[in-house]
Coordinates of C-alpha atoms in Angstrom, one line a residue:
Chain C
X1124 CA 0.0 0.0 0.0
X1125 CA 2.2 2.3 1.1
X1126 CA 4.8 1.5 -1.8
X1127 CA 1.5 2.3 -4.0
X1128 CA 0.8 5.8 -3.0
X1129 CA 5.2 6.7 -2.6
X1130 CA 5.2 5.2 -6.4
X1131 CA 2.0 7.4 -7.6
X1132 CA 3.1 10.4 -6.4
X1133 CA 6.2 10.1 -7.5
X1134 CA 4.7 9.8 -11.2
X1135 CA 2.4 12.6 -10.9
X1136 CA 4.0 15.5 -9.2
X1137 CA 1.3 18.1 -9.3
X1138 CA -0.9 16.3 -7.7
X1139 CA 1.2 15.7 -4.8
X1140 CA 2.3 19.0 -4.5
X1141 CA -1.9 20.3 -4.7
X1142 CA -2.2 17.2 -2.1
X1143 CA 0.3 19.4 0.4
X1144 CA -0.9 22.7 -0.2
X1145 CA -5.0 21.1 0.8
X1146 CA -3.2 19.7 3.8
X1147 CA -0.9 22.5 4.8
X1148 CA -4.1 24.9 4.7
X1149 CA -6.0 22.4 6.6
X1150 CA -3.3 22.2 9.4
X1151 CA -3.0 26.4 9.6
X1152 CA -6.8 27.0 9.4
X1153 CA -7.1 24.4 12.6
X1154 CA -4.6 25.7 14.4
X1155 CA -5.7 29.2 13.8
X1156 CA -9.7 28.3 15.1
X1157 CA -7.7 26.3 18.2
X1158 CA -5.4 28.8 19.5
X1159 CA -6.6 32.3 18.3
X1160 CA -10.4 31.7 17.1
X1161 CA -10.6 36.0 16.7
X1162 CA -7.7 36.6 14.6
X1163 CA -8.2 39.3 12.2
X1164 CA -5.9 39.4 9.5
X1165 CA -7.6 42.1 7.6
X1166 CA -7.3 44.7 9.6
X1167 CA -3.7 44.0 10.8
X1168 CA -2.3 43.8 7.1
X1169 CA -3.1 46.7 5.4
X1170 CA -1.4 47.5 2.4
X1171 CA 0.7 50.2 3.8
X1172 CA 1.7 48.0 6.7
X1173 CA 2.9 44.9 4.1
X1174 CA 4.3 47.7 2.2
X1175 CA 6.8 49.1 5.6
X1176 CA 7.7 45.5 5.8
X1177 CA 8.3 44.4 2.5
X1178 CA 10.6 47.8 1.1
X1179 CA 10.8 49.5 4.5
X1180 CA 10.5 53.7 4.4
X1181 CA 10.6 55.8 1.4
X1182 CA 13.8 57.3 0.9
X1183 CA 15.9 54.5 2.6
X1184 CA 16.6 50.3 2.5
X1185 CA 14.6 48.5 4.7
X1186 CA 12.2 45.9 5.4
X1187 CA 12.6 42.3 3.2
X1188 CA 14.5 44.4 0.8
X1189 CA 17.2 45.2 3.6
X1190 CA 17.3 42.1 4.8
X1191 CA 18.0 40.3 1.2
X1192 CA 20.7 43.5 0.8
X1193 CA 22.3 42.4 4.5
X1194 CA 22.4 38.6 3.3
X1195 CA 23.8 38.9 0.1
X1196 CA 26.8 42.0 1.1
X1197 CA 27.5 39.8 3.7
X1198 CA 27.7 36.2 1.9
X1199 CA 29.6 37.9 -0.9
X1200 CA 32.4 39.2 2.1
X1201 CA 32.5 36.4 4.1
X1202 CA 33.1 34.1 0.9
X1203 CA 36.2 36.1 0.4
X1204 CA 37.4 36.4 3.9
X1205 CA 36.3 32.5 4.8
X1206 CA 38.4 31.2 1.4
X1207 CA 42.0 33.0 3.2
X1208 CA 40.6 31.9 6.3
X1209 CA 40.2 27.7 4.7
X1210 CA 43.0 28.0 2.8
X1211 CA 45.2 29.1 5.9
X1212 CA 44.4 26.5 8.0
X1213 CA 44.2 24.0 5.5
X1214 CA 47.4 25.1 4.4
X1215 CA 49.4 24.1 7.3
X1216 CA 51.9 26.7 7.0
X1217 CA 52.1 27.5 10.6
X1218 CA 52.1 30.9 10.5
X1219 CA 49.2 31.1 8.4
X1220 CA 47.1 28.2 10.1
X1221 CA 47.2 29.0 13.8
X1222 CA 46.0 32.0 13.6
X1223 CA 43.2 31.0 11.2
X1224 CA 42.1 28.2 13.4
X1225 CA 42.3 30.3 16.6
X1226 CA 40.0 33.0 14.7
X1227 CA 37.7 29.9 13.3
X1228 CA 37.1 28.5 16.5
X1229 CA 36.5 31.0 18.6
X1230 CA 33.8 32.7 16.2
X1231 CA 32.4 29.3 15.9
X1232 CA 31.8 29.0 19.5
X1233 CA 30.7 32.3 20.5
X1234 CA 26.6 33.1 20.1
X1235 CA 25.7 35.2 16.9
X1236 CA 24.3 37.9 19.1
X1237 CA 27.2 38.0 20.9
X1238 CA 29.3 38.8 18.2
X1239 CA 26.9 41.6 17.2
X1240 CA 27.4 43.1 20.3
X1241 CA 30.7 43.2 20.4
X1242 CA 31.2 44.3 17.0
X1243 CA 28.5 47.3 17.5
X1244 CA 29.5 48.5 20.9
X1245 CA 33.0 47.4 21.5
X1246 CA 34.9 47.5 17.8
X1247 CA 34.3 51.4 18.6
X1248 CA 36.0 51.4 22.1
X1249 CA 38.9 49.1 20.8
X1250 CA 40.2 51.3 17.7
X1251 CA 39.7 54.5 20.3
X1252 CA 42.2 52.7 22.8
X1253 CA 44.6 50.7 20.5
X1254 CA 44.5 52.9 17.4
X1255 CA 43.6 56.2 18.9
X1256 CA 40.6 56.6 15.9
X1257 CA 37.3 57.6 16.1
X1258 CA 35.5 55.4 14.5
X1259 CA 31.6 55.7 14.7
X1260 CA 29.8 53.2 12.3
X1261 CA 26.3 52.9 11.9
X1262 CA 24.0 50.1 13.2
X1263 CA 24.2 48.6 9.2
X1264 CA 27.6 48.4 8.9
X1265 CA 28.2 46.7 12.5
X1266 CA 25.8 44.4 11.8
X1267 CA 27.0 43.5 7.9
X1268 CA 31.0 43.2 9.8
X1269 CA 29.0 40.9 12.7
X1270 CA 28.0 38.7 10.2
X1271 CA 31.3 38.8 8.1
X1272 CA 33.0 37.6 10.4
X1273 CA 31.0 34.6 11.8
X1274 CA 29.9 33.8 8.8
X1275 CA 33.6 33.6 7.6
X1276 CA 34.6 31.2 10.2
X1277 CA 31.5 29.1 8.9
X1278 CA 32.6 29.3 5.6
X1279 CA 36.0 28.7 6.2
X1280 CA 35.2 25.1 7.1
X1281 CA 33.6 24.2 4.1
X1282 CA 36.2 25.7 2.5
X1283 CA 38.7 23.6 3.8
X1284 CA 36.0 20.8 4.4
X1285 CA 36.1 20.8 0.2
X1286 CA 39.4 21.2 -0.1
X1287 CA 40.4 17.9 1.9
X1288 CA 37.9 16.5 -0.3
X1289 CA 40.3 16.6 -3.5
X1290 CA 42.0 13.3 -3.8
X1291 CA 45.8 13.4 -3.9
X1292 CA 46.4 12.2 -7.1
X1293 CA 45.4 15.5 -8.5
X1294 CA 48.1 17.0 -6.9
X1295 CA 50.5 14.5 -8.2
X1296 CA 49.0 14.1 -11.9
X1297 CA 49.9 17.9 -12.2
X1298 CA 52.9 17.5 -10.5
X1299 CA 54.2 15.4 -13.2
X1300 CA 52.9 18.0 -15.9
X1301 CA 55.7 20.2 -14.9
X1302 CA 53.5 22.6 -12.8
X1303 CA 54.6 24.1 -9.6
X1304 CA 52.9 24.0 -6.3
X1305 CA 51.4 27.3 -7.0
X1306 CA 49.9 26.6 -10.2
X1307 CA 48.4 23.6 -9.2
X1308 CA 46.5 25.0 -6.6
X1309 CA 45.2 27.8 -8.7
X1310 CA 44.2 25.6 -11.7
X1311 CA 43.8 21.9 -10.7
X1312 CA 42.7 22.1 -7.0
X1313 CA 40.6 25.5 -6.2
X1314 CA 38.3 25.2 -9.3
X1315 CA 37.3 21.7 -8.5
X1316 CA 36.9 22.1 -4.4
X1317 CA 35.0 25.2 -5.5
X1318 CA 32.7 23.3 -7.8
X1319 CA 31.9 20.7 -4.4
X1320 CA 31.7 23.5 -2.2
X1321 CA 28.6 25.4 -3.9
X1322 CA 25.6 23.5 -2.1
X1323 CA 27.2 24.0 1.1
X1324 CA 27.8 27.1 0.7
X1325 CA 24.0 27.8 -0.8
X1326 CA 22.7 26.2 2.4
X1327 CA 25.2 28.3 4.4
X1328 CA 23.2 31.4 2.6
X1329 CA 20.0 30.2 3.9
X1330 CA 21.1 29.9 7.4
X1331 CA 22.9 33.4 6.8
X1332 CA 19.2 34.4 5.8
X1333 CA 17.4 33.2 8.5
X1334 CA 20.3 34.9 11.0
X1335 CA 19.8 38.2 9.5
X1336 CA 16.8 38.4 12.0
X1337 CA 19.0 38.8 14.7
X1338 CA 20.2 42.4 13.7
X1339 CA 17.0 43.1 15.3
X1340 CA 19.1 43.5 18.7
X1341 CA 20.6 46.7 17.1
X1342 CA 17.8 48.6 15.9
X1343 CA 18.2 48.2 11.9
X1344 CA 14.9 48.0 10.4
X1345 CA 15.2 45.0 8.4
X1346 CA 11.7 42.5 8.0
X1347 CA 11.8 41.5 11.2
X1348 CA 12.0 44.5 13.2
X1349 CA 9.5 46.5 11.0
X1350 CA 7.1 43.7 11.8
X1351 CA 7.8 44.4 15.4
X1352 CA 7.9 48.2 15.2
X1353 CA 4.3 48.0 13.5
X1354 CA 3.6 45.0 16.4
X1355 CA 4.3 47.6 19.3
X1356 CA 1.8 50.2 17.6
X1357 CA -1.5 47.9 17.1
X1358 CA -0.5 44.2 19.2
X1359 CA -1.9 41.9 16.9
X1360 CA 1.1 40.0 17.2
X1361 CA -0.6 36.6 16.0
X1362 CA -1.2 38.0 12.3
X1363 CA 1.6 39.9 12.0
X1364 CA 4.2 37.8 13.1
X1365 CA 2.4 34.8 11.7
X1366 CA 2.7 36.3 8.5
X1367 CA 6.5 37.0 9.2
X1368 CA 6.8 33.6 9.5
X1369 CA 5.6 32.4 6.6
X1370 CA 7.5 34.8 4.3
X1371 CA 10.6 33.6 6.2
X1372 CA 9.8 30.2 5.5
X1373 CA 8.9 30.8 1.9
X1374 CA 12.1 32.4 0.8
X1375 CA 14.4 30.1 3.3
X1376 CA 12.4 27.1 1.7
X1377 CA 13.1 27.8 -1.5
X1378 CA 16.5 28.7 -1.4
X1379 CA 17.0 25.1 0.7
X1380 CA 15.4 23.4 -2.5
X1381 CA 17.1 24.8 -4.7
X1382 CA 20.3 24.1 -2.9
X1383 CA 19.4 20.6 -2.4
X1384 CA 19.3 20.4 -6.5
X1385 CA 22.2 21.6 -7.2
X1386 CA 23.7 19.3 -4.4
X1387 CA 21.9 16.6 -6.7
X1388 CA 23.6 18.0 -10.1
X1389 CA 26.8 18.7 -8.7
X1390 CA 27.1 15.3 -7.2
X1391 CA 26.0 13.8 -10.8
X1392 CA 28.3 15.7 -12.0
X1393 CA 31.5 14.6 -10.1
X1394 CA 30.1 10.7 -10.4
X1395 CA 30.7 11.0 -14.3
Chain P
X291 CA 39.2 58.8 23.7
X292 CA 40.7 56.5 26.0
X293 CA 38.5 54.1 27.7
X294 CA 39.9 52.9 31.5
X295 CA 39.8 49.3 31.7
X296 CA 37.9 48.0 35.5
X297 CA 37.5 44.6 36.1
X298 CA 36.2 45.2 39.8
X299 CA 33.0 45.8 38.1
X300 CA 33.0 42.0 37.5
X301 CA 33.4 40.9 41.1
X302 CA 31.0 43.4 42.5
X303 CA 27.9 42.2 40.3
X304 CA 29.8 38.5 40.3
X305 CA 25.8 37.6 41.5
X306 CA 24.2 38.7 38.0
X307 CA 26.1 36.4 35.9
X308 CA 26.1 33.8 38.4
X309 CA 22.5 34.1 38.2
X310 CA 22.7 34.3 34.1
X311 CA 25.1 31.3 33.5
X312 CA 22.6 28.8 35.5
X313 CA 19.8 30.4 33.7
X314 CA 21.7 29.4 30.4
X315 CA 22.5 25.9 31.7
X316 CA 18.8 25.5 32.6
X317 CA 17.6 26.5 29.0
X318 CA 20.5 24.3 28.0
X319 CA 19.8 21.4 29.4
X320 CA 16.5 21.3 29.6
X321 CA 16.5 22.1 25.9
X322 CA 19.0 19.2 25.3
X323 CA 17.3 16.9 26.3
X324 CA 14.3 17.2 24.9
X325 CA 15.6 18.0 21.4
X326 CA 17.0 15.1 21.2
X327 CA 14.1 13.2 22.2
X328 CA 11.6 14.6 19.9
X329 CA 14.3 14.9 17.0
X330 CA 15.0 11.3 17.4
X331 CA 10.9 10.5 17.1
X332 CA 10.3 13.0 14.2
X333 CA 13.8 11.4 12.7
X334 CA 11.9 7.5 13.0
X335 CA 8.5 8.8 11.5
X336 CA 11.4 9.9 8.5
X337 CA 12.3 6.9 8.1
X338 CA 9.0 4.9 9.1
X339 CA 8.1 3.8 5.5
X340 CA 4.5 4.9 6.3
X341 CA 3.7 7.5 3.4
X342 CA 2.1 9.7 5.6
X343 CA 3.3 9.4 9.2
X344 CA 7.0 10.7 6.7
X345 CA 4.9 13.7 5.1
X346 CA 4.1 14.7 8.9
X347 CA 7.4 14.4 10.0
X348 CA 8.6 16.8 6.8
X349 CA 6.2 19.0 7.5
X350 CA 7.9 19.5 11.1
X351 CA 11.3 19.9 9.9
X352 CA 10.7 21.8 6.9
X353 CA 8.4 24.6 8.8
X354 CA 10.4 24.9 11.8
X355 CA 13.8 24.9 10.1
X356 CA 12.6 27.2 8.1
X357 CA 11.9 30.3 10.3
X358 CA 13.7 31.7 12.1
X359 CA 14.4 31.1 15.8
X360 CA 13.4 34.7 16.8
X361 CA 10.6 34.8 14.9
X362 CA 9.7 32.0 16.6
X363 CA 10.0 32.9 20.4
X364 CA 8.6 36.1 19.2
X365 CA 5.3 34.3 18.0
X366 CA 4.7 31.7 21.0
X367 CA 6.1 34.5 23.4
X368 CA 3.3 37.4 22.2
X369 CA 0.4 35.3 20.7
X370 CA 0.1 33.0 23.8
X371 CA 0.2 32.9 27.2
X372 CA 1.6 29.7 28.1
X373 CA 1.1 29.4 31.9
X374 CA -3.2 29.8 31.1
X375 CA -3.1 27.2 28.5
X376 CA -0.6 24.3 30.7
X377 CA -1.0 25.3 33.9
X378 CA 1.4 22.7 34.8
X379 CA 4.5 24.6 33.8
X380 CA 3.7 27.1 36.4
X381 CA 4.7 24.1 39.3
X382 CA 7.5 22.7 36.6
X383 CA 9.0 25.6 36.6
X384 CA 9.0 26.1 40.2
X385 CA 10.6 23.3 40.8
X386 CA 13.6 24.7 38.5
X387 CA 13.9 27.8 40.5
X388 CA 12.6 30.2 37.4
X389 CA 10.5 32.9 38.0
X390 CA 9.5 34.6 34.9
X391 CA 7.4 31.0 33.6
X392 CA 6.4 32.7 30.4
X393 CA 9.3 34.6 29.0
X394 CA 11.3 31.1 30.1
X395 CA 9.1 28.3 28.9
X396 CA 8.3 30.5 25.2
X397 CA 12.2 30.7 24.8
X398 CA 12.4 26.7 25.7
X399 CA 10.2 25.7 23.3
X400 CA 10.6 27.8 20.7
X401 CA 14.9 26.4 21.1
X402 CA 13.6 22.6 21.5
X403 CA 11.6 23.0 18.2
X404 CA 13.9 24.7 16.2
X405 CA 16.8 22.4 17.3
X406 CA 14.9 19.1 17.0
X407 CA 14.4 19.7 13.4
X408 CA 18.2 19.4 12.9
X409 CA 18.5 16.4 14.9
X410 CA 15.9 14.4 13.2
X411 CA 17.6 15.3 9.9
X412 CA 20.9 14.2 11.4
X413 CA 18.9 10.8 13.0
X414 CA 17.6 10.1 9.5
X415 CA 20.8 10.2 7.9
X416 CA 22.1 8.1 10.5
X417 CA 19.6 5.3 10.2
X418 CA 19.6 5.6 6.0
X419 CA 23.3 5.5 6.3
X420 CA 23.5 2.0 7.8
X421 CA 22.7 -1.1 6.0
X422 CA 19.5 -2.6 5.0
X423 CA 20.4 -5.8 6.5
X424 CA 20.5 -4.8 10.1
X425 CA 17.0 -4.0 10.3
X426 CA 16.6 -7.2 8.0
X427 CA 18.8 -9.4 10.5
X428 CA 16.9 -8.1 13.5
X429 CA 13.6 -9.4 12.2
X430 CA 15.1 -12.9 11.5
X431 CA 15.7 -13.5 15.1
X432 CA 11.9 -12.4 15.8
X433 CA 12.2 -9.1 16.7
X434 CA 9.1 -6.6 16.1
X435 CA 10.1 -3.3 14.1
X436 CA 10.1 -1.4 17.4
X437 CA 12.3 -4.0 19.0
X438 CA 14.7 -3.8 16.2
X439 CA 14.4 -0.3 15.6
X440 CA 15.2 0.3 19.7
X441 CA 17.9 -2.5 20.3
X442 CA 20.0 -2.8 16.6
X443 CA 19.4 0.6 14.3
X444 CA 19.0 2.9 16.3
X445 CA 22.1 2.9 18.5
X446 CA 24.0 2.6 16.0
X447 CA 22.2 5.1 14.0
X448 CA 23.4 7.7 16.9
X449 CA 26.8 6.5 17.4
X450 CA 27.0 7.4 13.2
X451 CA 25.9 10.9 13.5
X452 CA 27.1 11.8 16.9
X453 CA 29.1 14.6 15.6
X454 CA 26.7 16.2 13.7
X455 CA 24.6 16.3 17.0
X456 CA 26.8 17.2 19.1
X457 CA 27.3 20.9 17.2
X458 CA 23.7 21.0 17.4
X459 CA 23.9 20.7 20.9
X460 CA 26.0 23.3 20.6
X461 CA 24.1 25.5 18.3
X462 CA 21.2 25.0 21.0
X463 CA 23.4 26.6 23.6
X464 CA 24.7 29.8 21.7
X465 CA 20.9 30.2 20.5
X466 CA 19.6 30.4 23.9
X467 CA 21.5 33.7 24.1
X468 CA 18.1 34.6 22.0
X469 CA 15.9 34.4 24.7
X470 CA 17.2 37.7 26.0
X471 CA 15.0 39.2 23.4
X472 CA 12.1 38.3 25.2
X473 CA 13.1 39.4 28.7
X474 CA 15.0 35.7 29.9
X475 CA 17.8 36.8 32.1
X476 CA 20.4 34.4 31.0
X477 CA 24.2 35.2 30.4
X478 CA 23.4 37.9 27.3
X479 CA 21.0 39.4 29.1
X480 CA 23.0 39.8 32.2
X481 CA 25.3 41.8 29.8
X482 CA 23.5 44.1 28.6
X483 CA 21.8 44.6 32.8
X484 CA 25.9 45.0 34.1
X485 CA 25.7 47.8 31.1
X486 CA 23.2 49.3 32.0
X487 CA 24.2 49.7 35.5
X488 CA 27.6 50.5 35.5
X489 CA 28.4 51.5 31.8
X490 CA 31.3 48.6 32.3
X491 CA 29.7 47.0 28.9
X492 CA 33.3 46.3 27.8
X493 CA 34.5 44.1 30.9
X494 CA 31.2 42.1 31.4
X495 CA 31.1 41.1 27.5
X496 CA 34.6 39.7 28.2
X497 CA 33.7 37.7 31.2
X498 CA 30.5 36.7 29.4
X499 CA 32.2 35.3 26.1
X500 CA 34.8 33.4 28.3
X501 CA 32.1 31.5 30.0
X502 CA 30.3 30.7 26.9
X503 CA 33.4 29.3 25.7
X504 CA 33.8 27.2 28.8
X505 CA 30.0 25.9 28.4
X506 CA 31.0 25.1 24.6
X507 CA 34.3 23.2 25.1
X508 CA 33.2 21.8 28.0
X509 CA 29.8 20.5 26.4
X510 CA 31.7 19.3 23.4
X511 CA 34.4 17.4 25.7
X512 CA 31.7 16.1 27.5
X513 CA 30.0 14.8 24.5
X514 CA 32.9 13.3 23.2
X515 CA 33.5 11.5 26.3
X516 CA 29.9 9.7 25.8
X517 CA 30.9 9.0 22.5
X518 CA 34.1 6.9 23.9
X519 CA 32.6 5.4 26.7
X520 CA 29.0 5.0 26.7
X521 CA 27.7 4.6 23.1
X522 CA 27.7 1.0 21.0
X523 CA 31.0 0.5 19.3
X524 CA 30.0 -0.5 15.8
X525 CA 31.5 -2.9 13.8
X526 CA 34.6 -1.6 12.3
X527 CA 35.3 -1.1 16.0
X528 CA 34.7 -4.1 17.4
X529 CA 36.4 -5.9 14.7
X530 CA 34.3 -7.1 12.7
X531 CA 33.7 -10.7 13.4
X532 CA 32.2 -12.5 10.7

């Protein structure tokens, strides 16, 4: 039986995804009559409301828009600084490698908020007593550096995670090509570690994603925080953070599929 | 600008982050435990075979892994009122020595759901990782699928994926420094109070980040200790005696 129904929706697809989407609805319209039989989503999504928390204010980023912005500056940084980061310690060049695993571990083990409070109220202090600069930096940029460099350490370990992941003959069959170390890291090994390393670092983007809500701490106006700015004004908190929710999950679920196919394709790929 | 470092501020409110650092064991713990117990059930229904006890075990992981965990103490912390609807947490947490049941108990759950979604993916690979014929071999010698699910797979299921739970353990314990958001007074919290009462931000963040490293490392030597000592050795271990 059960093989029956796992084999027929595997054939017809559509109707398995229409099958969720009657049962998803189902499940929230029942747990919406248990827990909060009076909610009123009407009145607590207006247009202008949907509108603060999708694009934020008029004349500056905010809202979804920011957050995507934060996400994507921040991935794009912390690929860079997590690649020197993996290829230091994967290196094993001890000058290089002890340092990168010191700053790896340590931003591995410390919460995310804690990082963003550091970096918004104490990166000031420190280049006033070491440096002797003023440095004032908005609540955006502390929290796009926060993530940097967390998110570096993350990255970092796939890095090297992909790079351990090359067998050793490719070192030696370019070896005997006449290349030097140099150029066979640059054209045998990085391109193909790279190539493995792009689902995890997609999956590493949604998680990035989903962290961004955390900048909330700092006061930047990104989805989350509009939601609870326009929360504190009327306290409907079930519709509006319910519909928070469900645009988090949309764009976080999406992303994760379409990581999980090209974690499919690359892996076909490197079977061939 | 020159910023005078004083660490006496530490010792004199030594009581506040006393006070945090069991708070964030409690949550820890607590949260542990029963992350890993619903993760491992939602990570069998996975892998039950029945079509739709799996589609109800998706649906868990894929909503709550999905938003994020702020959004989600955010929503069980200001939609609901958790002490009215189980009254029994009132007494349960009692008996833990927490006062504010609410702000605690919205933060607990909201961690144990978010985390147990991780674990069941990590149980799930664990049990798909190991070989057909162990589940096969266990019904030979008249065991019912519970039996061999409980006795032969599953142990060695865990002992397979260990690491993998163990840095969600992990994860669990950096996240709880979330709950602050909704008024928990664990180690971040107690922070931002030493801040806000002396203007000694600086010196408490230190002591604060040492400590969470000390509950990380020791959590993961702990952990790894289990793994030595207490979990099955599988077969490669053993020495595989055929």
């Amino acid at each position: 039986m059960n093989e029956k129904i796992t084999l027929y929706f595997a054939k017809h697809k559509v109707l398995f995804i229409l099958l969720n989407f009657t049962y998803i609805i189902i499940i929230a319209k029942t747990f919406q009559m248990l827990a909060y039989p009076d909610a009123d989503f009407g009145s607590a999504l207006t247009y202008d409301r949907i509108h603060f928390m999708l694009f934020g204010l008029e004349d500056e980023l905010g809202g979804l828009v920011l957050t995507f912005y934060l996400a994507f500056v921040a991935i794009i940084l912390s690929f860079i600084g997590g690649s020197i980061l993996g290829i230091a310690r994967w290196s094993g060049v001890k000058i290089f490698s002890i340092p990168a695993t010191m700053f790896i571990e340590l931003f591995r083990a410390l919460p995310h908020i804690m990082v963003i409070f550091w970096v918004f109220f104490a990166l000031p202090v420190f280049f006033g007593v070491f440096f002797g600069i003023k440095v004032t930096s908005s609540a955006l940029t502390s929290a796009i550096i926060a993530f940097t460099l967390f998110e570096s350490a993350h990255i970092a370990e796939i890095v090297r995670a992909g790079l351990n992941s090359i067998p050793k003959g490719q070192f030696e069959a370019a070896k005997t090509l006449g290349m030097n170390s140099w150029q066979v890291f640059i054209h045998i090994i990085l391109p193909q570690a790279y190539r493995r390393m792009i689902p995890s670092i997609l999956s590493q983007f949604v998680s990035l994603f989903k962290d961004t809500s955390l900048v909330y701490v700092i006061g930047v106006v990104e989805f989350f925080r509009a939601a609870t700015i326009i929360n504190n004004r009327i306290y409907m908190s079930f519709e509006l953070l319910s519909f928070v929710a469900i645009i988090y999950f949309l764009c976080a679920f999406t992303l994760s599929k379409i990581a999980g196919q090209l974690e499919k394709k690359v892996e076909k790929q490197l079977n061939s | 600008m020159a910023y005078e470092f004083d660490w006496t501020v530490l010792i004199t409110y030594k009581q506040l982050l006393i006070d945090g650092f069991m708070m964030t064991l409690k949550l820890s713990i607590i949260g542990i435990f029963f992350s890993f117990l619903i993760g491992s059930l939602i990570g069998l229904l996975r892998v039950s075979g029945n079509f739709f006890l799996s589609l109800a075990g998706t649906y868990y992981v894929e909503f709550f892994r999905n938003i994020p965990l702020i959004v989600q103490m955010f929503f069980i912390y200001f939609s609901f009122t958790l002490t009215d609807a189980f009254p029994f947490l009132e007494s349960f947490g009692n008996s833990i020595g927490v006062e504010n049941h609410n702000e605690f108990f919205s933060a607990l759950i909201a961690l144990i759901t978010y985390t147990s979604t991780y674990i069941a993916e990590a149980v799930r690979a664990g049990i798909q990782s190991l070989p057909k014929g162990q589940m096969e071999a266990a019904k030979t010698i008249g065991m019912n699928y519970f039996q061999s699910m409980y006795y032969v797979v599953f142990p060695q299921a865990i002992k397979m994926v260990w690491g993998p739970i163990t840095s969600q353990f992990l994860n669990l314990i950096k996240n709880s420094s979330l709950a602050m958001t909704i008024g928990v007074a664990e180690l971040t919290f107690q922070t931002q109070e030493i801040d806000s009462l002396t203007f000694r931000g600086f010196e408490a963040a230190t002591a604060v980040t040492i400590l969470y490293l000390v509950l990380t490392l020791g959590t993961a030597y702990f952990m790894s200790i289990i793994n030595k000592y207490a979990l099955v050795k599988t077969q490669s271990e053993v020495g595989g005696t055929r």
